[in-house]
Coordinates of C-alpha atoms in Angstrom, one line a residue:
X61 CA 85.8 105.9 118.9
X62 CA 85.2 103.1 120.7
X63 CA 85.8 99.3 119.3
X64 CA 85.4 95.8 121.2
X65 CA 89.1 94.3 120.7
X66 CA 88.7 90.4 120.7
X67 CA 92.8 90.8 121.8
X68 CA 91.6 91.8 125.1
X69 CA 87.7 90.9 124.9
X70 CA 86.7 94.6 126.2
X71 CA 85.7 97.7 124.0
X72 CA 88.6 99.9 124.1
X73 CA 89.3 103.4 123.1
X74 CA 90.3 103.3 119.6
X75 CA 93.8 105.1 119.0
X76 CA 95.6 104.7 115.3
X77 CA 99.2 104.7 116.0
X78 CA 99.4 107.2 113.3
X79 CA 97.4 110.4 113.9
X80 CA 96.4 110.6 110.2
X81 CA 96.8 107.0 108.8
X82 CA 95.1 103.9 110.3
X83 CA 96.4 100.7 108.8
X84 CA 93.4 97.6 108.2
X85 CA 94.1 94.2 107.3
X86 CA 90.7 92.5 106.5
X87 CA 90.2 88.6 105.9
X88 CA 89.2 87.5 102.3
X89 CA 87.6 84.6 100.4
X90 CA 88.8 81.5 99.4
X91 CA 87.9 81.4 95.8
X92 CA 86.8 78.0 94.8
X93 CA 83.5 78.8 95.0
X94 CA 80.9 81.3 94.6
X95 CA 80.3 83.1 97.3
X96 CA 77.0 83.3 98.8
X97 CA 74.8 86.2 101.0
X98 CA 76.3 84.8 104.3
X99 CA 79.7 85.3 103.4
X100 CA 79.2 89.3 102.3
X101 CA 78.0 89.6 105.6
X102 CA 81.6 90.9 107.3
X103 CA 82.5 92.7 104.3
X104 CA 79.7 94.9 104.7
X105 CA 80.3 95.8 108.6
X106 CA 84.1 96.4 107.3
X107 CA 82.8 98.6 105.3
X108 CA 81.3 100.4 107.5
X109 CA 84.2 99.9 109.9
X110 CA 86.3 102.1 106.8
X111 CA 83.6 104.6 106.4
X112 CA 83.2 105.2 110.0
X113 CA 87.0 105.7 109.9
X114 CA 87.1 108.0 107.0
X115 CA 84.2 110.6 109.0
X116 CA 86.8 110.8 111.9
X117 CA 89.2 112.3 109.3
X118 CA 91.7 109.4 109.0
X119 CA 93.1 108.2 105.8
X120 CA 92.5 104.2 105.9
X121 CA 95.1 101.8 104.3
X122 CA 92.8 98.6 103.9
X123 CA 94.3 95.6 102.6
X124 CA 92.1 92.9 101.4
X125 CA 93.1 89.3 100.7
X126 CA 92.2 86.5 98.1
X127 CA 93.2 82.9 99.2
X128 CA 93.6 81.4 95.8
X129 CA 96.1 78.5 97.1
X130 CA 96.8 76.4 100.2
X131 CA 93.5 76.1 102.0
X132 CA 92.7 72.8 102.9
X133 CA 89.3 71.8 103.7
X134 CA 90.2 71.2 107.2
X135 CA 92.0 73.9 109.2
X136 CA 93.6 70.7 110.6
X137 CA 96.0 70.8 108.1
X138 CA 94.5 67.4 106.5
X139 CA 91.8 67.3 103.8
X140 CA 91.9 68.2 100.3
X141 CA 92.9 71.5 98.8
X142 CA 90.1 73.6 98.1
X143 CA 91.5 75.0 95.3
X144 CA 92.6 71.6 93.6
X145 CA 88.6 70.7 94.8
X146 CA 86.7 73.6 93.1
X147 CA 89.1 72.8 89.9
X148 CA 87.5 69.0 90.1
X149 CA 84.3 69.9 89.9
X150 CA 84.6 72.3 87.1
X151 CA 86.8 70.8 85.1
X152 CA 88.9 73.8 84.5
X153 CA 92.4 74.7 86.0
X154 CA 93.0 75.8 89.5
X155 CA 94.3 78.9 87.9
X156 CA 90.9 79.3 85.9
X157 CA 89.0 78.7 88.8
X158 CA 90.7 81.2 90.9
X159 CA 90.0 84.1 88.5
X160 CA 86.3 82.8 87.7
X161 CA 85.7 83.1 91.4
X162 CA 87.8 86.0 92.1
X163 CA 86.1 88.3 89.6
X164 CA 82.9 87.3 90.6
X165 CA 83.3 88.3 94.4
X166 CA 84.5 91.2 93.6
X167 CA 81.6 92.2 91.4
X168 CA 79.5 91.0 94.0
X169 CA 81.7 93.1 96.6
X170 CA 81.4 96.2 94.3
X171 CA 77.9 95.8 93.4
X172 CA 77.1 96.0 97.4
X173 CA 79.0 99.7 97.0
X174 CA 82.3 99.1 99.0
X175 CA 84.7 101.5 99.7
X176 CA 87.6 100.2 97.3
X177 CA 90.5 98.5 99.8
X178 CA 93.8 100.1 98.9
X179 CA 95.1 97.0 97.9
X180 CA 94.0 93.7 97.6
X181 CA 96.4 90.6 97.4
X182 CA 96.4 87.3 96.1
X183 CA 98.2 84.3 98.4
X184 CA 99.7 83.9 94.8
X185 CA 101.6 86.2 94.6
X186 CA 103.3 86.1 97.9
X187 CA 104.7 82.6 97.6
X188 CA 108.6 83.3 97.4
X189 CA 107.5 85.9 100.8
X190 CA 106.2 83.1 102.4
X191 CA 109.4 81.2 102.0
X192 CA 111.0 84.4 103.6
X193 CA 108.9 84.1 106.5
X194 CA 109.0 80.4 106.6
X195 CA 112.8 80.7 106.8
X196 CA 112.9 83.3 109.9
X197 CA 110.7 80.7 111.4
X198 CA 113.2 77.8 111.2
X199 CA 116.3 80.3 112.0
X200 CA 114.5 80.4 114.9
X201 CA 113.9 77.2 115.7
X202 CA 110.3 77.2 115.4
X203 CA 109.9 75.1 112.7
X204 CA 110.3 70.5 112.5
X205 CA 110.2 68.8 109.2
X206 CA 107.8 65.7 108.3
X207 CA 107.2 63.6 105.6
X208 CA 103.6 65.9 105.0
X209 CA 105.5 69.9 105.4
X210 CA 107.2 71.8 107.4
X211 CA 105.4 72.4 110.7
X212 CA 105.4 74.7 113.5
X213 CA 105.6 74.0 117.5
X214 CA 103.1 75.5 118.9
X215 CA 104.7 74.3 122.3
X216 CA 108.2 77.3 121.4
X217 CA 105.3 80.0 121.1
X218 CA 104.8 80.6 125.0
X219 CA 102.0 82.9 124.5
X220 CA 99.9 80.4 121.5
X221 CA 97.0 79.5 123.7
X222 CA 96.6 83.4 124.9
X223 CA 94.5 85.2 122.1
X224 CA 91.6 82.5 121.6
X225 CA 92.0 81.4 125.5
X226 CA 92.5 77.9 124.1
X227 CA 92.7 75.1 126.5
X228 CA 95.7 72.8 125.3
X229 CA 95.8 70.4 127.5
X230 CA 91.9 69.9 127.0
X231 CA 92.8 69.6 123.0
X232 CA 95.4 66.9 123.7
X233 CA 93.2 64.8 125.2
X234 CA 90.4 65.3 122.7
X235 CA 93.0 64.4 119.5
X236 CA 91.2 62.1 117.3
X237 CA 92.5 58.7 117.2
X238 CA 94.1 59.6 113.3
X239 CA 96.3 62.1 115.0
X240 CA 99.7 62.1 113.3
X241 CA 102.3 60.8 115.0
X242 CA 104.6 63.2 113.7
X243 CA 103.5 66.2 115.1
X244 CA 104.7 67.0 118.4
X245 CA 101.2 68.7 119.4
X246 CA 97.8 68.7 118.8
X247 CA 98.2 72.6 117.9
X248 CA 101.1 72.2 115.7
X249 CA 100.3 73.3 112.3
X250 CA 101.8 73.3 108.7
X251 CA 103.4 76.8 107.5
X252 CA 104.7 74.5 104.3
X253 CA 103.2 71.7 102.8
X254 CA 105.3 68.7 100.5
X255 CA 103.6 67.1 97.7
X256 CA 104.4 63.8 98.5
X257 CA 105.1 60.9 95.6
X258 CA 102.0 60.1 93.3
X259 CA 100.2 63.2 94.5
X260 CA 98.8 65.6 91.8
X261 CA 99.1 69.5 93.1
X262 CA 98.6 71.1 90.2
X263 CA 99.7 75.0 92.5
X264 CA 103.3 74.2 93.3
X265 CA 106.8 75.7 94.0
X266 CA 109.7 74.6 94.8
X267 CA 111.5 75.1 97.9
X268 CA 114.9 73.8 100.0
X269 CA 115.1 71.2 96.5
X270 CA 111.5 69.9 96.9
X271 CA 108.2 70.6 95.3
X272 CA 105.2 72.0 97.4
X273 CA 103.2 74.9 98.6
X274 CA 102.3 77.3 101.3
X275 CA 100.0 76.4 104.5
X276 CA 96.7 78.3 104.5
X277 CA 97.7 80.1 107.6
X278 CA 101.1 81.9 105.9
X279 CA 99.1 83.8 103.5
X280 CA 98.0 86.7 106.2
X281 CA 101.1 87.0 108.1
X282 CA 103.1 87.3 104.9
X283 CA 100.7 90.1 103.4
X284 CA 100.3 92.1 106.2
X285 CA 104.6 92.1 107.1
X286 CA 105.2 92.9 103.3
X287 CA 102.7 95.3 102.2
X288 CA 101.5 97.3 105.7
X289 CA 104.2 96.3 108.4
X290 CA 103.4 95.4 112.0
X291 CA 101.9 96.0 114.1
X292 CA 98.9 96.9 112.3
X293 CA 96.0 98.9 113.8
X294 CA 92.5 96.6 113.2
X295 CA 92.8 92.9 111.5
X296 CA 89.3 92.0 110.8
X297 CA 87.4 88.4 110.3
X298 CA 85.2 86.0 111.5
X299 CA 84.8 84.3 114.9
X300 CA 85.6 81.0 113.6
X301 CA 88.9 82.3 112.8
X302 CA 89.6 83.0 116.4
X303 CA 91.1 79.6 117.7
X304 CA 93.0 78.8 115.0
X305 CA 93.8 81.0 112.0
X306 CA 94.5 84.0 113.6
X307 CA 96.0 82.1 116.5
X308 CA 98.3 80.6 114.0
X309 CA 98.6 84.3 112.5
X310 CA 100.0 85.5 115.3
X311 CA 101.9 82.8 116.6
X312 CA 103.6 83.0 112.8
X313 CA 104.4 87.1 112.6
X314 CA 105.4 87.7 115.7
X315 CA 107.3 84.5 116.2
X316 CA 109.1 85.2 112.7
X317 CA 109.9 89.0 113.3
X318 CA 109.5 90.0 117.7
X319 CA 106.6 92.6 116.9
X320 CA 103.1 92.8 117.8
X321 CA 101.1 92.1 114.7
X322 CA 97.6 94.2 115.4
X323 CA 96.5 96.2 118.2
X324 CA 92.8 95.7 117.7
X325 CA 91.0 92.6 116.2
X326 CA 87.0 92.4 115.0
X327 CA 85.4 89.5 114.4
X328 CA 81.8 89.2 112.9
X329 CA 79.6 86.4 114.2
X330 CA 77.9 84.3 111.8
X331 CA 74.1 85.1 110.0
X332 CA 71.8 81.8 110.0
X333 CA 69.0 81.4 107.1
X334 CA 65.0 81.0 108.5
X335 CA 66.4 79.6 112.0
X336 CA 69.4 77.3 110.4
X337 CA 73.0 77.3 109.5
X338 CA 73.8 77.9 105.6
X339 CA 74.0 74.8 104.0
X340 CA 73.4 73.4 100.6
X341 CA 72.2 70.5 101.9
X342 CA 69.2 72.3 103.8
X343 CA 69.0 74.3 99.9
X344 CA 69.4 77.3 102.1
X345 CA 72.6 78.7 100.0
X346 CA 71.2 82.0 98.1
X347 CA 73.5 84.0 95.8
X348 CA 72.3 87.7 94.8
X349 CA 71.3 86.3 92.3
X350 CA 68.9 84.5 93.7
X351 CA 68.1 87.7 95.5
X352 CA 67.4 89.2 92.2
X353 CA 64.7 86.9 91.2
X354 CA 62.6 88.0 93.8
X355 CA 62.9 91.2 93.7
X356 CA 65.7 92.6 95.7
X357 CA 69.3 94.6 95.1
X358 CA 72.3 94.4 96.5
X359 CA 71.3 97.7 98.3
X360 CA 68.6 95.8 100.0
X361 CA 70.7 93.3 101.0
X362 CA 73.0 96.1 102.1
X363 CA 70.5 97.7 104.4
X364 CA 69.6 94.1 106.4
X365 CA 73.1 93.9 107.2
X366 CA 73.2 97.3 108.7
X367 CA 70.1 96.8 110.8
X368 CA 72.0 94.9 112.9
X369 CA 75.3 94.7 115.1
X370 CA 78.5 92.8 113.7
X371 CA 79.3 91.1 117.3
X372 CA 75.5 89.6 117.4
X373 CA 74.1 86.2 115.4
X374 CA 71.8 87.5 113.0
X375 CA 68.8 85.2 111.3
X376 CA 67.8 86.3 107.8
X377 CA 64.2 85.7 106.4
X378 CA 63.1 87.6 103.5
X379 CA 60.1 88.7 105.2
X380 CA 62.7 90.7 107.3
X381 CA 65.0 91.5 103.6
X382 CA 61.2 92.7 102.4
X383 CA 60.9 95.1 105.5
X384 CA 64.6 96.2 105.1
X385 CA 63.5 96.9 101.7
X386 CA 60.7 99.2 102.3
X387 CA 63.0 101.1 105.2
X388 CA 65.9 101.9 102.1
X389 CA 62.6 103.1 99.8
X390 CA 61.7 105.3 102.7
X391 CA 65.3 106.6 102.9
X392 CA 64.8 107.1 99.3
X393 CA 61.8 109.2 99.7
X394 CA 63.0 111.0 102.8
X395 CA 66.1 112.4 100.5
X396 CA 63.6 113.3 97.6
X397 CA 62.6 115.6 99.5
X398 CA 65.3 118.0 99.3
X399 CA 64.4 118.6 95.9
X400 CA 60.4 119.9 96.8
X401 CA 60.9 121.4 100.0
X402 CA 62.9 123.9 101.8
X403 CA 65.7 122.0 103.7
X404 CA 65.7 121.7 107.6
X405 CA 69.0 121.6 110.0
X406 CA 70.2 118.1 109.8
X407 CA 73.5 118.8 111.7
X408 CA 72.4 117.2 115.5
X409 CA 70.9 114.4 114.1
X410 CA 74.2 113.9 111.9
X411 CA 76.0 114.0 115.4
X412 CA 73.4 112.1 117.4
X413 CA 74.3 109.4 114.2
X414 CA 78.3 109.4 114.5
X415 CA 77.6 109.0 118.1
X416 CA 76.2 105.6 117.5
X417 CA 78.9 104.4 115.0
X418 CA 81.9 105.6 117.2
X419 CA 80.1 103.5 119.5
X420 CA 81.1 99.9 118.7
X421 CA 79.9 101.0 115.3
X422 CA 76.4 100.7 116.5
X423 CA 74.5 100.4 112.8
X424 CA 71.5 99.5 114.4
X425 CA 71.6 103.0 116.4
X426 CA 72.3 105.3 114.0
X427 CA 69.9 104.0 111.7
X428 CA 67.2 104.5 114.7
X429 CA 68.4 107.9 115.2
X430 CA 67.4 108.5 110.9
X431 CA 64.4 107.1 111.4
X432 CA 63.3 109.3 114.3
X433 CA 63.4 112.3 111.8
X434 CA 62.8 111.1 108.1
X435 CA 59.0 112.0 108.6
X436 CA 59.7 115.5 110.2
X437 CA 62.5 117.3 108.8
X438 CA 63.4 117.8 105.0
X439 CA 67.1 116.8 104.6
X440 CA 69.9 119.2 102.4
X441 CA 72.3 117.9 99.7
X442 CA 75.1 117.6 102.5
X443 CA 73.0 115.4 104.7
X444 CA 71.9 113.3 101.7
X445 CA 75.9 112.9 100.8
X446 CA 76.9 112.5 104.8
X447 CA 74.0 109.3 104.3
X448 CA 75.5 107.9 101.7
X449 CA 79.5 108.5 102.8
X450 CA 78.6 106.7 105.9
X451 CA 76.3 103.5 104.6
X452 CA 77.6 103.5 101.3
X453 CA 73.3 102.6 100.5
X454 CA 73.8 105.1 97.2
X455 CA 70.8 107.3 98.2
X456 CA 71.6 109.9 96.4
X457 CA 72.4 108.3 93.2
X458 CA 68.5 106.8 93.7
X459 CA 67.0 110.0 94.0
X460 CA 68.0 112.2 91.4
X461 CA 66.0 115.3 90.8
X462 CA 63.0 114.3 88.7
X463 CA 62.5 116.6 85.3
X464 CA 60.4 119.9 84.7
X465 CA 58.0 118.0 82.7
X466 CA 57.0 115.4 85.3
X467 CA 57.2 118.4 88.1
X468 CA 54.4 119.9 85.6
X469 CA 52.5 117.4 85.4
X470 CA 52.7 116.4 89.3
X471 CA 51.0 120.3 89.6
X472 CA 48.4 119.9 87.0
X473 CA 47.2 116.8 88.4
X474 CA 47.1 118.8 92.0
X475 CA 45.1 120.8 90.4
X476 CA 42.7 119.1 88.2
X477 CA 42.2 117.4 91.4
X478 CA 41.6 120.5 93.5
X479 CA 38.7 121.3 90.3
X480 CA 37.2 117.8 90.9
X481 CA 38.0 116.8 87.4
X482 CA 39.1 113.5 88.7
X483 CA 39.2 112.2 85.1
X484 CA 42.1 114.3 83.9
X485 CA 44.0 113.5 87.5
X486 CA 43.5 110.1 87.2
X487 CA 45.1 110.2 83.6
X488 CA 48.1 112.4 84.5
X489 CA 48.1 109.9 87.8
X490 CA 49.1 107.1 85.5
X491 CA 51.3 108.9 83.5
X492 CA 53.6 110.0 86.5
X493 CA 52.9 106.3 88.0
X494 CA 55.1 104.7 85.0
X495 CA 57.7 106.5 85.8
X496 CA 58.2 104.5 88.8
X497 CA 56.5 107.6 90.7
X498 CA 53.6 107.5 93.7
X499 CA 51.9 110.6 94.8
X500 CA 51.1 112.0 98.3
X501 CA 48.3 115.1 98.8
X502 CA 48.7 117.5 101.2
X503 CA 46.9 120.8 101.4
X504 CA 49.2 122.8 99.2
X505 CA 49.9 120.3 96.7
X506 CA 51.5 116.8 96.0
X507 CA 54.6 115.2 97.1
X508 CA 56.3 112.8 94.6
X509 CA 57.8 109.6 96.3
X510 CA 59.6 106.0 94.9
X511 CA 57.2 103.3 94.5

């Protein structure tokens, strides 16, 4: 299996370090909001990341996290928390707010069929781990104190600048003018943030005698050294994590503890909406919800994604959700089929298939590769279950085995037909229509298919 690792920007031949076991840390929400399409985007592709894992026979240990503290609206370390924000705006609690938002990304994330993550934390309830970690910092002598947190210098981390390629000295000189003058460098960022006098933090601990809370970057480093141990095998995110959270990852783990903290790293680029970035100023910000109004599944949704490659910008149009639409109803009808005609040998085009995923897990390909045969070859059960182990698209689960009554009255339509009495076809037509059922003739009789 081969993976493009961001850590060395090359695709590389993927080796677990354990022969059975591979261990995945994968980026979660920030719950202060609901999430929309855009953001389910990476989950899917690590889905299919797990699942192309799983059909090379190892047993992944996927841990997802929930940022439900500490994430300012700047990755700047200034701003306002975006928990203490969402809680504004709904007038509930931070607390309330985390689990409204939590619980409805994760029915979201299960509605889109997800293999379940072993574990999945909340930043919560790692806080007195992150004043573990915070504390091997300063041992250290990472860490500086100021009258906003506890922040680390970038400039003892000789290696911070390596995994994004950043250019410090260019960042210096770009500082805007607001630039505290009590951090030592433009990089530096917070791993433990005060609440200062006449501040109202409503998520707060306290810490060396003073109240406050844990920086945004923390969360990650903490999880993944408590719950799966570095180095890991594959962390996972988003490109616009690359210069600074999972720099600051890194620089955090490995400056704490002396180990590597992940051998391989994927990130997903970003999906744009009719030509433009998602924004709900532009009213371009759809839920599935909104999906569901016109027409379309999380399923459908589902099968856009995995039309194209995680690595490339992707533009969504729902004239192009409408065509990925139809493609998952022909998939549909393509595994019907097993249950009216004599199954065909599926096993090189299940190969050809794998082919594509171990490649750079090339979605795009293997899907080609299924389309190539759906109109010539008559899939078994296994191949039905290998589609739907892989894509997770629940294709079987959509095409259960219609009943002896409707198969009866699919043949004596056939053959009222055959008899030219059109008027009794056209009747037992409409009766196997309302079941959600179309009909295609051939010259030995019908072949039921999903509207």
């Amino acid at each position: 299996m081969k993976l493009y690792n961001t850590l060395t920007r090359k695709i590389e031949n993927f080796e677990p370090q354990d022969a059975e076991r591979v261990k995945v840390y994968t980026c979660g929400p920030t719950v202060y909001s609901f999430a929309h399409i855009g953001n389910f985007t990476c989950y899917v592709y690590w889905d299919l990341l797990v699942r192309t894992l799983q059909q090379q026979g190892y047993k992944v240990d996927r841990v997802l996290n929930i940022t439900d503290v500490g994430h300012l609206t700047s990755d700047a370390d200034d701003g306002e928390d975006k928990m203490e924000k969402g809680a504004r705006r709904e007038g509930k609690t931070v607390w309330k707010v985390a689990e409204m938002y939590m619980n409805d990304f994760l029915k979201n994330f299960r509605a889109l069929n997800m293999v379940e993550p072993s574990r999945i934390c909340r930043a919560t309830d790692f806080v007195k781990e992150d004043m573990t970690l915070v504390d091997a910092l300063d041992k250290k002598g990472y860490l500086y104190d100021t009258t906003d947190g506890l922040y680390y210098d970038t400039s003892k981390f000789p290696t911070y600048a390596d995994f994004a390629h950043l250019d410090l000295e260019h960042l210096k000189a770009g500082a805007r003018v607001e630039f505290s003058d009590e951090k030592r460098n433009v990089s530096d960022f917070a791993v433990w943030k005060w609440i200062r006098d006449g501040e109202d933090h409503a998520m707060k601990w306290e810490y060396r005698g003073r109240m406050g809370y844990p920086g945004w970057h923390i969360e990650c480093a903490t999880i993944i050294h408590e719950v799966l141990g570095e180095p890991i095998d594959i962390h996972c995110g988003g490109i616009d994590h690359i210069p600074i959270h999972h720099t600051n990852e890194i620089a955090q783990l490995e400056g704490a503890y002396g180990k590597k903290m992940s051998n391989f790293w994927l990130h997903n680029n970003f999906i744009t909406i009719e030509g433009q970035k998602i924004s709900k100023s532009l009213g371009n910000v759809y839920m599935f919800d909104d999906l569901a109004k016109r027409g379309y599944t999380h399923m459908d949704y589902k099968m856009w994604v995995l039309q194209g490659h995680f690595q490339s910008e992707r533009n969504f149009s729902f004239d192009d959700l409408a065509a990925a639409k139809q493609r998952l109803l022909n998939y549909r009808n393509f595994a019907a089929l097993r249950w009216q005609k004599e199954a065909t040998q599926m096993d090189d085009v299940k190969s050809a298939m794998l082919e594509q995923l171990d490649n750079n897990l090339n979605s795009a390909g293997a899907l080609a590769e299924l389309d190539k045969v759906i109109t010539k070859n008559v899939p078994n059960e296994a191949f039905v279950q290998f589609l739907d182990d892989v894509f997770g698209l629940d294709i079987a689960k959509s095409t259960p085995d219609i009943s002896d009554e409707l198969k009866e009255k699919i043949a004596k339509r056939f053959e009222a037909k055959k008899a030219k009495d059109f008027a009794t076809a056209d009747s037992l037509r409409n009766e196997i229509s309302a079941e959600g059922i179309t009909l295609l003739d051939g010259a030995d009789g019908s072949i039921w298919q999903y509207a």
